[in-house]
PDB file of C-alpha atoms in Angstrom:
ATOM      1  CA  UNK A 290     -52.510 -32.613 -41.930  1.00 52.00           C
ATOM      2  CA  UNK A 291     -48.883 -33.792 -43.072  1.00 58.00           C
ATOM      3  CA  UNK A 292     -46.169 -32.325 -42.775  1.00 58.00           C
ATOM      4  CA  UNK A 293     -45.845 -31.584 -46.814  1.00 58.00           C
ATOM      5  CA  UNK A 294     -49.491 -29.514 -46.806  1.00 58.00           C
ATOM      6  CA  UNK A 295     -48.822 -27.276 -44.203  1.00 57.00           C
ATOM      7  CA  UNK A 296     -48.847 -23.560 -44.859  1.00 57.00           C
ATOM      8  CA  UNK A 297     -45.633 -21.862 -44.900  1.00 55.00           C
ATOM      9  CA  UNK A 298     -43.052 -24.828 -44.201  1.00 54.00           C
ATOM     10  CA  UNK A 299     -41.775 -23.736 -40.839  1.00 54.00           C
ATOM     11  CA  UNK A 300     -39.135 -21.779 -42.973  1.00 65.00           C
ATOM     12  CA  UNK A 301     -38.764 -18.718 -40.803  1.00 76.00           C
ATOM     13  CA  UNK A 302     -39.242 -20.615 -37.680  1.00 82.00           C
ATOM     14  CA  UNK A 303     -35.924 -22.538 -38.980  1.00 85.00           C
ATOM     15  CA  UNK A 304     -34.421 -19.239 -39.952  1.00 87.00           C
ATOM     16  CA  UNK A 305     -34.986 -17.434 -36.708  1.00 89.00           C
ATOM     17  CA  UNK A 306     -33.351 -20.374 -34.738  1.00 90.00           C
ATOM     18  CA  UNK A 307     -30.390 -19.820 -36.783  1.00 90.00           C
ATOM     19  CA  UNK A 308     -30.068 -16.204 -36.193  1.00 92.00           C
ATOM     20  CA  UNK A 309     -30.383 -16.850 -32.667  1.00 93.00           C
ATOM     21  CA  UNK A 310     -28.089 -19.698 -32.326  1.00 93.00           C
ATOM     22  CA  UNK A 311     -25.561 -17.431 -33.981  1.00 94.00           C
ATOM     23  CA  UNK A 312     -26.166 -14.629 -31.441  1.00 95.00           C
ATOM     24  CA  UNK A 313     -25.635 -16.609 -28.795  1.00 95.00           C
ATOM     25  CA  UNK A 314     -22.586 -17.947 -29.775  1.00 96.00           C
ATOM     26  CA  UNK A 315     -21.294 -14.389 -30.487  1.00 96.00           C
ATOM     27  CA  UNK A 316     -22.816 -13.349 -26.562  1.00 97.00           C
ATOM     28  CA  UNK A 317     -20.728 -16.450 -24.930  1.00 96.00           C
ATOM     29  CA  UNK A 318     -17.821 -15.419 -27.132  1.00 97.00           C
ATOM     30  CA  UNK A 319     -17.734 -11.456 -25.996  1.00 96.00           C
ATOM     31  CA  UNK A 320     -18.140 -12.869 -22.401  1.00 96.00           C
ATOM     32  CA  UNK A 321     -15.155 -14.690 -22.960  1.00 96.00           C
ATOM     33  CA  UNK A 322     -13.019 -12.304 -24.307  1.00 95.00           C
ATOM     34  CA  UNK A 323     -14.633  -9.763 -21.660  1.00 95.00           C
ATOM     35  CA  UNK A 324     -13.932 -11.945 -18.549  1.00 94.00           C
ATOM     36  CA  UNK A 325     -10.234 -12.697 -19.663  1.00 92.00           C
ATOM     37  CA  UNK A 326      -9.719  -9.012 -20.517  1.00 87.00           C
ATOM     38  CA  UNK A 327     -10.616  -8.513 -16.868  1.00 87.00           C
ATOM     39  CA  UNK A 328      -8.715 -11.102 -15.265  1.00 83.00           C
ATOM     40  CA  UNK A 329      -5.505 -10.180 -17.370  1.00 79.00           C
ATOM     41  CA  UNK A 330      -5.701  -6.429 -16.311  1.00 75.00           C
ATOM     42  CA  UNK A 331      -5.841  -6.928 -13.054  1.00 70.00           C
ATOM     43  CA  UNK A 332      -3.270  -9.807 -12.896  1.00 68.00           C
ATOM     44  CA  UNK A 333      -0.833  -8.501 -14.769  1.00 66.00           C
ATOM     45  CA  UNK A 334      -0.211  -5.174 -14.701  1.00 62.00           C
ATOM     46  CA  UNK A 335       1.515  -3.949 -11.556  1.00 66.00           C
ATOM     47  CA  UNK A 336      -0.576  -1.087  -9.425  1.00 75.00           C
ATOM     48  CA  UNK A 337       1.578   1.416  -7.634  1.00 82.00           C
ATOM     49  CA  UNK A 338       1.277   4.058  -4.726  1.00 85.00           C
ATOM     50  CA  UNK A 339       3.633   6.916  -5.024  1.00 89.00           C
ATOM     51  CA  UNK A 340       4.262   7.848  -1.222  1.00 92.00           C
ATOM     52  CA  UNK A 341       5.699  11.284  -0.691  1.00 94.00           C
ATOM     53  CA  UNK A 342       9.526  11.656  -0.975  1.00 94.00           C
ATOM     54  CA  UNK A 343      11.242   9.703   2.381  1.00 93.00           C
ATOM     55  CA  UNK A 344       8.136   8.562   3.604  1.00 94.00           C
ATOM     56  CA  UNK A 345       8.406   4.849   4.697  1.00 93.00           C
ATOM     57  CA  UNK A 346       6.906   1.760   2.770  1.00 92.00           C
ATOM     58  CA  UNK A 347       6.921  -1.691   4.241  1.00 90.00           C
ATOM     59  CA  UNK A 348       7.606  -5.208   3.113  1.00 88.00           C
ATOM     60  CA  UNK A 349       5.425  -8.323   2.336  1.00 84.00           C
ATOM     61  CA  UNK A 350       6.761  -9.658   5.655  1.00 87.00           C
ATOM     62  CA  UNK A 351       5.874  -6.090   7.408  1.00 88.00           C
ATOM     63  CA  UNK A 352       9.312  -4.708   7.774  1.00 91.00           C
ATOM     64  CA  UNK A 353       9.353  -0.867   7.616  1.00 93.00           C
ATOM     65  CA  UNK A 354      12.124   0.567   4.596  1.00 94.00           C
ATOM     66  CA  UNK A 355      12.580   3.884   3.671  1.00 94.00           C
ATOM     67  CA  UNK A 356      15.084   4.721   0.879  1.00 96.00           C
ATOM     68  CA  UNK A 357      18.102   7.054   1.881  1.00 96.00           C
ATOM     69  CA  UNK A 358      19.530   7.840  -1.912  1.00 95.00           C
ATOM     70  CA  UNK A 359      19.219   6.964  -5.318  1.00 95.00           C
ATOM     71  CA  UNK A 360      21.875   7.764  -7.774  1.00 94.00           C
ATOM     72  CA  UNK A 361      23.881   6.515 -11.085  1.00 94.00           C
ATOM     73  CA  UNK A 362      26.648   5.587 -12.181  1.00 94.00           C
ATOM     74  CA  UNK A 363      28.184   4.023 -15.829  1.00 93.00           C
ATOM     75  CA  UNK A 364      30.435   2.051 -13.485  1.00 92.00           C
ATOM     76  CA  UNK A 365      30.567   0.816  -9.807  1.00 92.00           C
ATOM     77  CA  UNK A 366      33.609   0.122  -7.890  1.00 89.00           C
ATOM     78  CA  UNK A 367      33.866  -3.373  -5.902  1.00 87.00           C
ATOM     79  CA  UNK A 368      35.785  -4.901  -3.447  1.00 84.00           C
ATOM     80  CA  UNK A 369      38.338  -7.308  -5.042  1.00 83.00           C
ATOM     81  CA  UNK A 370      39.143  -6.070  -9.015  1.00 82.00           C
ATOM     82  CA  UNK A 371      38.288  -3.943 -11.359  1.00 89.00           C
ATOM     83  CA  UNK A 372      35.066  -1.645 -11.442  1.00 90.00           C
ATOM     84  CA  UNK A 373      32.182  -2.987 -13.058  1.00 92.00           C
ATOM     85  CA  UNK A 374      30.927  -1.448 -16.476  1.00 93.00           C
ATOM     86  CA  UNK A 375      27.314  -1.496 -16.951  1.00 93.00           C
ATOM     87  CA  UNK A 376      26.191  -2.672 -20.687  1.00 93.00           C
ATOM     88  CA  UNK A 377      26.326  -0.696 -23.564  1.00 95.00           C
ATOM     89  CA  UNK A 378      23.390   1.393 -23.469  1.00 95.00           C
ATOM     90  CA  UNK A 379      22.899   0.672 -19.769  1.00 95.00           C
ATOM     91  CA  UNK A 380      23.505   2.559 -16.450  1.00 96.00           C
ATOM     92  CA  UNK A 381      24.119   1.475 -12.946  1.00 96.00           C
ATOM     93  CA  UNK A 382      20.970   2.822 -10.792  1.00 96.00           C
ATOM     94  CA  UNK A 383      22.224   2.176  -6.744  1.00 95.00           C
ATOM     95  CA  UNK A 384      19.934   2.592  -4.082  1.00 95.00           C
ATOM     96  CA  UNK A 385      20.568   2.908  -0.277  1.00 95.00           C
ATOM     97  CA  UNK A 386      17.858   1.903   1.916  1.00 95.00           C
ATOM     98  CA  UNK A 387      17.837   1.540   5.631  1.00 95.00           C
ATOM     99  CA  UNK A 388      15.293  -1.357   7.122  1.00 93.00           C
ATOM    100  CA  UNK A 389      14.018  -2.456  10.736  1.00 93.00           C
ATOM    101  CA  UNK A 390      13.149  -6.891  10.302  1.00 91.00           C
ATOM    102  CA  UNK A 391      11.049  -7.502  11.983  1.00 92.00           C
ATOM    103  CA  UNK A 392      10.467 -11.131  10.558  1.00 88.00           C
ATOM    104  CA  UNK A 393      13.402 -13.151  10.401  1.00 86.00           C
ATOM    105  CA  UNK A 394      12.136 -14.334   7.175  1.00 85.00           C
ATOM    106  CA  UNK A 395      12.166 -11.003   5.578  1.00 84.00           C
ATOM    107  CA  UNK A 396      14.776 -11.175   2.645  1.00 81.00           C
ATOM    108  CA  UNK A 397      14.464  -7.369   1.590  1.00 84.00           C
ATOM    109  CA  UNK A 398      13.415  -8.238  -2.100  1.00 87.00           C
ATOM    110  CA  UNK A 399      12.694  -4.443  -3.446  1.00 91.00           C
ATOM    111  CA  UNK A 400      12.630  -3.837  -7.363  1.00 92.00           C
ATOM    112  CA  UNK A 401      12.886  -0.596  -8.528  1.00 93.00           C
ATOM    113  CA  UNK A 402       9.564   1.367 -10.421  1.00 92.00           C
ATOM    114  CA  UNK A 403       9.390   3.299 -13.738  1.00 88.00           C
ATOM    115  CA  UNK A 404       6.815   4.834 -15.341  1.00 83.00           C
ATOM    116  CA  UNK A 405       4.017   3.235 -17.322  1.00 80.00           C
ATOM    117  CA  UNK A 406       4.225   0.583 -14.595  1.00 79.00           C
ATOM    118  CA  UNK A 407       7.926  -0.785 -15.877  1.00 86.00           C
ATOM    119  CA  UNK A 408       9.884  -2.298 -12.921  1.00 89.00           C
ATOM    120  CA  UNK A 409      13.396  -3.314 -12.779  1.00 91.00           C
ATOM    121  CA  UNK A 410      15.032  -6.007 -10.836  1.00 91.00           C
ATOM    122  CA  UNK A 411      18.356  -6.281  -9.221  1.00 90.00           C
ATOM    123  CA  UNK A 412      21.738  -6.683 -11.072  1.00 89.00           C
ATOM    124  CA  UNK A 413      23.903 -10.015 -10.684  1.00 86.00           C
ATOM    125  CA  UNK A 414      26.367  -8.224 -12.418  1.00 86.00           C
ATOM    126  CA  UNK A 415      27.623  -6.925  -9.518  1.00 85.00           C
ATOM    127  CA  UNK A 416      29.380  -8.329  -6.466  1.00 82.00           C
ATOM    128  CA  UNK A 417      31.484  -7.428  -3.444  1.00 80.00           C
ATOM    129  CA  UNK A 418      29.965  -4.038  -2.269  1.00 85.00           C
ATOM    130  CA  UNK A 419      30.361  -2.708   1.105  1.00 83.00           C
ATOM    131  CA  UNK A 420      26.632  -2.833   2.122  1.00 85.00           C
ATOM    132  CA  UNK A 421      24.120  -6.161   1.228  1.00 85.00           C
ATOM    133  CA  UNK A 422      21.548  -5.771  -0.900  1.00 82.00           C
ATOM    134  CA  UNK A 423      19.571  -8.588   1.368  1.00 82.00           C
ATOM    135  CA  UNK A 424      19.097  -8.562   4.664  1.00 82.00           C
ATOM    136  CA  UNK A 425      18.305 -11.865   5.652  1.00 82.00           C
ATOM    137  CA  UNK A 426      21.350 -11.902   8.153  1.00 83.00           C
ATOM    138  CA  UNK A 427      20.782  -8.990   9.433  1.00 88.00           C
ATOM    139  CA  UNK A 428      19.354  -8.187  13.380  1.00 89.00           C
ATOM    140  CA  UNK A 429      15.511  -8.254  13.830  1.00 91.00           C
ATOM    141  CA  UNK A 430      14.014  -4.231  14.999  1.00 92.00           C
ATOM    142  CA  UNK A 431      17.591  -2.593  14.337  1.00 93.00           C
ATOM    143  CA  UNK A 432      17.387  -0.198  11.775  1.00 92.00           C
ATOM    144  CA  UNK A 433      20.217  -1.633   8.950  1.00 92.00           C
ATOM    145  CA  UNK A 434      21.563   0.229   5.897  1.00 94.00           C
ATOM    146  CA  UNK A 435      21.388  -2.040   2.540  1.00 92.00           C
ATOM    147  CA  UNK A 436      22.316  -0.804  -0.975  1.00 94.00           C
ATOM    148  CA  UNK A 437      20.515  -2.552  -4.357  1.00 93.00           C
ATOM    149  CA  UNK A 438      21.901  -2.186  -7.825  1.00 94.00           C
ATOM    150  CA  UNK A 439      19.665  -2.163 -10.764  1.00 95.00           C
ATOM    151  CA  UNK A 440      20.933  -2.104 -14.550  1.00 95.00           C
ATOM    152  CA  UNK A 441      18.524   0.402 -16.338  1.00 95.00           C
ATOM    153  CA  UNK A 442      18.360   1.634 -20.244  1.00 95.00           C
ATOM    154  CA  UNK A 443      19.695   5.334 -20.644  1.00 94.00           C
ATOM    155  CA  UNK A 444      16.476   6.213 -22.295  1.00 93.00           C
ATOM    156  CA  UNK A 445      14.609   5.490 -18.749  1.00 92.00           C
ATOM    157  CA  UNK A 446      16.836   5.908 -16.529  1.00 91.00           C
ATOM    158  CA  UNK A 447      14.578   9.825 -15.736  1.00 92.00           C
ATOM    159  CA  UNK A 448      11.654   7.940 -15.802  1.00 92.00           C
ATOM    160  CA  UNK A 449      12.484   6.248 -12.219  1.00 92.00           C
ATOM    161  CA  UNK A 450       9.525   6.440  -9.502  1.00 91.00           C
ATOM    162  CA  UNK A 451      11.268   4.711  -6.719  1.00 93.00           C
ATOM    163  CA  UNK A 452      11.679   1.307  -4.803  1.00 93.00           C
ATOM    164  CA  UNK A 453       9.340  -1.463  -3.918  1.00 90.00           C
ATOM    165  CA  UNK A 454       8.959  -4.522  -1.952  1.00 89.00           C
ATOM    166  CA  UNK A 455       8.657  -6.842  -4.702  1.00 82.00           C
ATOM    167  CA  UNK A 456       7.767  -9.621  -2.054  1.00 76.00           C
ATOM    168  CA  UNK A 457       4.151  -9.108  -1.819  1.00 64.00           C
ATOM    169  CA  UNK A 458       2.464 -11.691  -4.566  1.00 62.00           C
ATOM    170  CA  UNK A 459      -1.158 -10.696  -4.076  1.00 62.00           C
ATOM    171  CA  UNK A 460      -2.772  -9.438  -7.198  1.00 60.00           C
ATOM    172  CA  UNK A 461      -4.771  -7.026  -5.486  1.00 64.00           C
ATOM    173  CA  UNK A 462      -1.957  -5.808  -3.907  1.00 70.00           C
ATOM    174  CA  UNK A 463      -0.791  -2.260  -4.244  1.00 76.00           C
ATOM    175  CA  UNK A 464       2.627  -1.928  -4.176  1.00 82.00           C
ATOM    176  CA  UNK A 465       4.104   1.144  -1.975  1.00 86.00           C
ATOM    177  CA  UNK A 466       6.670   3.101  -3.821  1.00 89.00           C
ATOM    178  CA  UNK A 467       9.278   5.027  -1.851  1.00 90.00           C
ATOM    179  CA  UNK A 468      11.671   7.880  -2.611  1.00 91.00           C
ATOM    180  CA  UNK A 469      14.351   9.629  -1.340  1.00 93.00           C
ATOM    181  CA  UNK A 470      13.589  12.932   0.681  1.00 90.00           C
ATOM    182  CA  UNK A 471      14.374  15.552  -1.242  1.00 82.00           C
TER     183      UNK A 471
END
């Protein structure tokens, strides 16, 4: 029998290969857009552990820091010249910290946490301060006082959580945020 006499055509054979074809190309597609959903949560969005007011957090390098104050200020005084003004629409966040190295390739690197998982880094704005805000210089298993400035918006500036060590650059990690005791 040729192809031309046959009894329905193969019509809906043709039609159902379609339908699936499409439906797998949608399945791969929502796999895709699962998978880098996924891999975009958990790589990008910062996961933090409030500890309890003065407890102490470590660093990437496994130096213990606790935070001794944090407080704010429009404008910060320095050594040589004129106080600093922060930027319109800015304040001055400074944080003491005391830490115990005990790597000698700990630099100290702590960023400072906000809600909704914002973070701030330190301020380059500012210079000449009586305590470092890194303490690669400093003696290994003493316990060493450190201060970090941060420039934060107004509008966020109640919305701080605390300090952490910004050194640790495992996605699964989860950074320790410390507070002052209260």
């Amino acid at each position: 029998m040729s192809p031309a006499t046959r009894v329905g055509g193969g019509r809906p054979r043709n039609r159902l290969r379609a339908w699936l074809a499409l439906w797998c190309v949608c399945m791969l597609a929502a796999v895709y857009v699962a998978g880098w959903a996924f891999w975009s949560y958990t790589h990008q969005n910062l996961r933090f552990v409030q500890l309890p007011p003065g407890e102490s957090a470590v660093t990437g390098k496994g130096s213990p820091f606790r935070v001794l104050s944090i407080n704010q200020a429009r404008s910060v005084p320095v050594k040589y010249g004129k106080p600093v003004e922060a930027s319109p629409g800015m304040t001055f966040v400074l944080v003491r910290f005391e830490v115990t190295r005990v790597d000698p390739k700990d630099y100290c690197l702590l960023n400072l946490a906000g809600a909704d998982r914002v973070f701030y880094e330190y301020t380059t704005r500012v210079s000449g301060r009586p305590l470092n805000q890194f303490c690669q210089e400093w003696p290994t298993n003493v316990a060493t006082e450190g201060e970090v400035i941060y420039e934060v918006p107004l509008s966020r500036v109640n919305q701080i959580a605390g300090v952490y060590a910004s050194d640790q650059r495992d996605w699964r990690t989860r950074h320790l945020v410390a507070s002052p005791p209260r």
